[in-house]
XYZ file of C-alpha atoms in Angstrom:
214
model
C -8.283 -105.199 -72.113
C -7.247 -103.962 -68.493
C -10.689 -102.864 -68.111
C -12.430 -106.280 -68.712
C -10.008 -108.389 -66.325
C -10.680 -105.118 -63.766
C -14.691 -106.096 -64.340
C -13.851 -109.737 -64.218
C -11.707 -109.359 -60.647
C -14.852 -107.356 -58.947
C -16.964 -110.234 -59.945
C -14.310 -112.249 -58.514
C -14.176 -110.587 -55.295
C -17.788 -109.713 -54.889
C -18.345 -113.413 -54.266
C -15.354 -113.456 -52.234
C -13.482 -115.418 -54.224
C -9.391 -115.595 -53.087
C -6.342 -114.591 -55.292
C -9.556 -113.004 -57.343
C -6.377 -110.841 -59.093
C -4.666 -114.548 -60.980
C -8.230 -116.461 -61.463
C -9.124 -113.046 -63.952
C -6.520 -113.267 -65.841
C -7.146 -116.591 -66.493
C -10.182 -116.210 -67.331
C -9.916 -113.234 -69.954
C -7.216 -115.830 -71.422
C -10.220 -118.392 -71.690
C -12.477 -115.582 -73.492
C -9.743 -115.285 -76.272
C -9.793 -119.347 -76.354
C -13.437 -119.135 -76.828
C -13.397 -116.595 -79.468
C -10.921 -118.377 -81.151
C -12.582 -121.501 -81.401
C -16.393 -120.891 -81.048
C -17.291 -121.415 -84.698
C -14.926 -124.452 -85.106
C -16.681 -126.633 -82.284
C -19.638 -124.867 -82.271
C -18.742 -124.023 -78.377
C -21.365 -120.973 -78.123
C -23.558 -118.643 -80.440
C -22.562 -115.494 -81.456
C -25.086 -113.527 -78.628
C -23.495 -115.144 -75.262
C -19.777 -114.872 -76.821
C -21.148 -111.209 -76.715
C -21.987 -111.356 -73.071
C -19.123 -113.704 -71.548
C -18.817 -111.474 -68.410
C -22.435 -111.986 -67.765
C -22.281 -115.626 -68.196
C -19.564 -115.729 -66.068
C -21.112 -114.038 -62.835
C -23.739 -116.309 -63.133
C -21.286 -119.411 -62.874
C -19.851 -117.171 -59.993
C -22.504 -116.620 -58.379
C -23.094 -120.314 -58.060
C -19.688 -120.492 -56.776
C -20.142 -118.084 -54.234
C -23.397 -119.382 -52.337
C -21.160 -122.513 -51.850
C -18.032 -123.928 -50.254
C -16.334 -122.973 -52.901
C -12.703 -123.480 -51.077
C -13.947 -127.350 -49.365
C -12.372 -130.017 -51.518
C -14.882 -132.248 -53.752
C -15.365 -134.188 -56.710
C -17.411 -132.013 -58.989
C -19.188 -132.638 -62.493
C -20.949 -130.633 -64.865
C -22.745 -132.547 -67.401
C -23.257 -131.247 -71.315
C -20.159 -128.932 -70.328
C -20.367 -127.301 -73.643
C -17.749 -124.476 -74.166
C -16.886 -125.077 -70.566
C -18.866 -121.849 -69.549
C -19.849 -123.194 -66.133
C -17.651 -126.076 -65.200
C -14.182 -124.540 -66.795
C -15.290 -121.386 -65.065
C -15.675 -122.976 -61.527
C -12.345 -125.151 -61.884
C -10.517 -121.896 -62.515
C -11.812 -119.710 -59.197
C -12.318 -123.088 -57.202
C -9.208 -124.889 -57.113
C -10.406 -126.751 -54.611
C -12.602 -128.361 -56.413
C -11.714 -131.456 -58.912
C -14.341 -131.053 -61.953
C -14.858 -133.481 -64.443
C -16.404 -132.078 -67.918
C -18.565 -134.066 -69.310
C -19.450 -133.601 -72.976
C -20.660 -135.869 -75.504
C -19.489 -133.406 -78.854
C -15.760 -134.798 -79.804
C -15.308 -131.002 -80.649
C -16.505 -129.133 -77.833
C -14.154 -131.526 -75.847
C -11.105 -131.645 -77.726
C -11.696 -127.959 -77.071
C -11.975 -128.640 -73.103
C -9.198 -130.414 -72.997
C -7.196 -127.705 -74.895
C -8.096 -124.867 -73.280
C -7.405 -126.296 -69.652
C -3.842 -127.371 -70.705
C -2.990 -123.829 -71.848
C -4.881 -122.088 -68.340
C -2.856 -125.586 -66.391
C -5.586 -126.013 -64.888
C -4.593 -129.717 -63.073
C -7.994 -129.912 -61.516
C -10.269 -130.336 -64.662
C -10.924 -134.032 -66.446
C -12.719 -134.473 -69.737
C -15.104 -137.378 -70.415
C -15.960 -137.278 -74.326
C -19.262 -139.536 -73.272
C -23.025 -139.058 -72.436
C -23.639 -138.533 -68.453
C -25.204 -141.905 -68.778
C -22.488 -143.653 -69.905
C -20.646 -142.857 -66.463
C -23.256 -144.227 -64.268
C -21.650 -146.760 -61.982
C -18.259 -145.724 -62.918
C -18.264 -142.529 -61.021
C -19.699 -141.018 -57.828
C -19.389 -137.258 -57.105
C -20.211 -135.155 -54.223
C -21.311 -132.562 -56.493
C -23.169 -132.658 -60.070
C -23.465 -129.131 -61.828
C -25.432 -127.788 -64.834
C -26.093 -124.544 -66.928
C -29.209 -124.573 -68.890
C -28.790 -127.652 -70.519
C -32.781 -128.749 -69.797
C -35.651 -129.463 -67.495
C -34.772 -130.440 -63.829
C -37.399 -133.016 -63.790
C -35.049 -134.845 -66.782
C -32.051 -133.771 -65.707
C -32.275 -134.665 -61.920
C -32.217 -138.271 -62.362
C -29.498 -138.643 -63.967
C -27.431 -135.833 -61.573
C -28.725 -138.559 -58.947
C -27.089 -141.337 -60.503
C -23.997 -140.022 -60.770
C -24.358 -138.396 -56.615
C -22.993 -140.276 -53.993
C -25.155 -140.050 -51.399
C -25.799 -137.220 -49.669
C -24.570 -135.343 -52.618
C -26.223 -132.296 -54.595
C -27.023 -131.557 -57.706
C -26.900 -127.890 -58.648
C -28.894 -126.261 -61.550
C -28.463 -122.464 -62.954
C -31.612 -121.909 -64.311
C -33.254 -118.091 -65.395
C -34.968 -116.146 -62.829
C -38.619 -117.922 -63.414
C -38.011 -121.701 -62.195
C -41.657 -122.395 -60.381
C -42.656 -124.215 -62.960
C -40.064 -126.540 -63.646
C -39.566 -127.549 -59.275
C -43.597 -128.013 -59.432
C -42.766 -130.461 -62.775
C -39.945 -132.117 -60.392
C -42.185 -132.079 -57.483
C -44.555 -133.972 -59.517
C -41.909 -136.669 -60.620
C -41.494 -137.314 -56.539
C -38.379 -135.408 -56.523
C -37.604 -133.527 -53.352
C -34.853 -131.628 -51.035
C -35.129 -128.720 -53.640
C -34.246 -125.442 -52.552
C -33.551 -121.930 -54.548
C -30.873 -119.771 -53.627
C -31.041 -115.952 -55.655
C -27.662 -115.509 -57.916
C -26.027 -112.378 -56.444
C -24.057 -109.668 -58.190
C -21.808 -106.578 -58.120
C -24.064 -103.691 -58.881
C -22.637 -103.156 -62.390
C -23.021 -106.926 -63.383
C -26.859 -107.555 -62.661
C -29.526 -107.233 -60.059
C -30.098 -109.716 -57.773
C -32.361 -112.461 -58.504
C -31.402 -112.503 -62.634
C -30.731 -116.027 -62.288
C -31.357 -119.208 -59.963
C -29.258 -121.352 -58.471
C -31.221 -124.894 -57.808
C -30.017 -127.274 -55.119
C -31.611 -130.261 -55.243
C -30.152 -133.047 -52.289
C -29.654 -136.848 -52.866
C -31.803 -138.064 -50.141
């Protein structure tokens, strides 16, 4: 137990993320939350509950190659288990992130687990990004495998003030889908490397896609 919430703090502070000692804690407590609930909401399969500290230095990772402690209205859409929006409300405070799921479950679940980690920077929206269009504006729009970016982009745009960014974390091997955005007109994209403390990864494992509302 001390060992994993050591591993998660040198994630922590390998992206120099502050008060890296608290933000672990909290989330080992979210791992338990996860494992308590995964097969009830159907939050995430058996294989990534397996690798959670992985998972989680990618969402870091993302965290770290941005202003991580600048206030801004954040949203990750098809939140899921939380496993990249949760995780960037709990090491960026800063940040007000709205979860958006469209699974009653996985959000009931969202809603539970950041009450118990009192998290006041995290709202839930049980609806489909759609739905919010108009409603909401953001300066940031997040996402963790949850498609292609020449779907997904669109509808990160509509919910981007302008100016704003949407940021994808894809795998390592993204060429494809920018030249399948490219194609769909959509520009401003640019690919930062996820980075890593030599015993989580090597750099480069994942991508981090920044795509700018012109």
């Amino acid at each position: 137990m001390e060992e994993e919430k050591k591993r998660l703090e040198e994630i922590l502070r390998f992206q120099g993320i502050e008060e890296a000692g608290a933000k672990s804690k909290k989330l080992f407590l979210y791992k338990g939350m996860l494992e308590d609930k995964r097969k009830w909401a159907c939050l995430v399969s058996r294989g990534l509950a397996s690798q959670y500290e992985t998972v989680v230095a990618d969402s870091v990772a993302l965290a770290g190659q941005l202003e991580n402690s600048t206030k801004m209205e954040v949203a990750d859409f098809g939140a899921g288990g939380g496993l990249l929006g949760l995780v960037l409300a709990i090491v960026c405070p800063a940040w007000n992130v709205t979860l958006i799921e469209a699974s009653s479950r996985k959000a009931a679940f969202l809603a539970e687990a950041a009450g118990e980690l009192n998290l006041a920077n995290v709202e839930i929206e049980n609806a489909r990004a759609e739905s919010l269009v108009g409603k909401q504006e953001f300066d940031m729009v997040v996402s963790r495998a949850a498609g292609k970016l020449k779907e997904l982009a669109p509808v990160a745009f509509a919910l981007l003030k302008q100016g704003g960014r949407y940021v994808a974390l894809k795998a390592a091997q993204v060429e494809d889908e920018i030249a399948e955005a490219r194609a769909e007109n959509i520009r401003g994209i640019e690919v930062l490397k996820a980075q890593y403390p030599l015993s989580h990864g090597v750099a480069g494992r994942a991508s981090i896609v920044v795509i700018k509302k012109l």
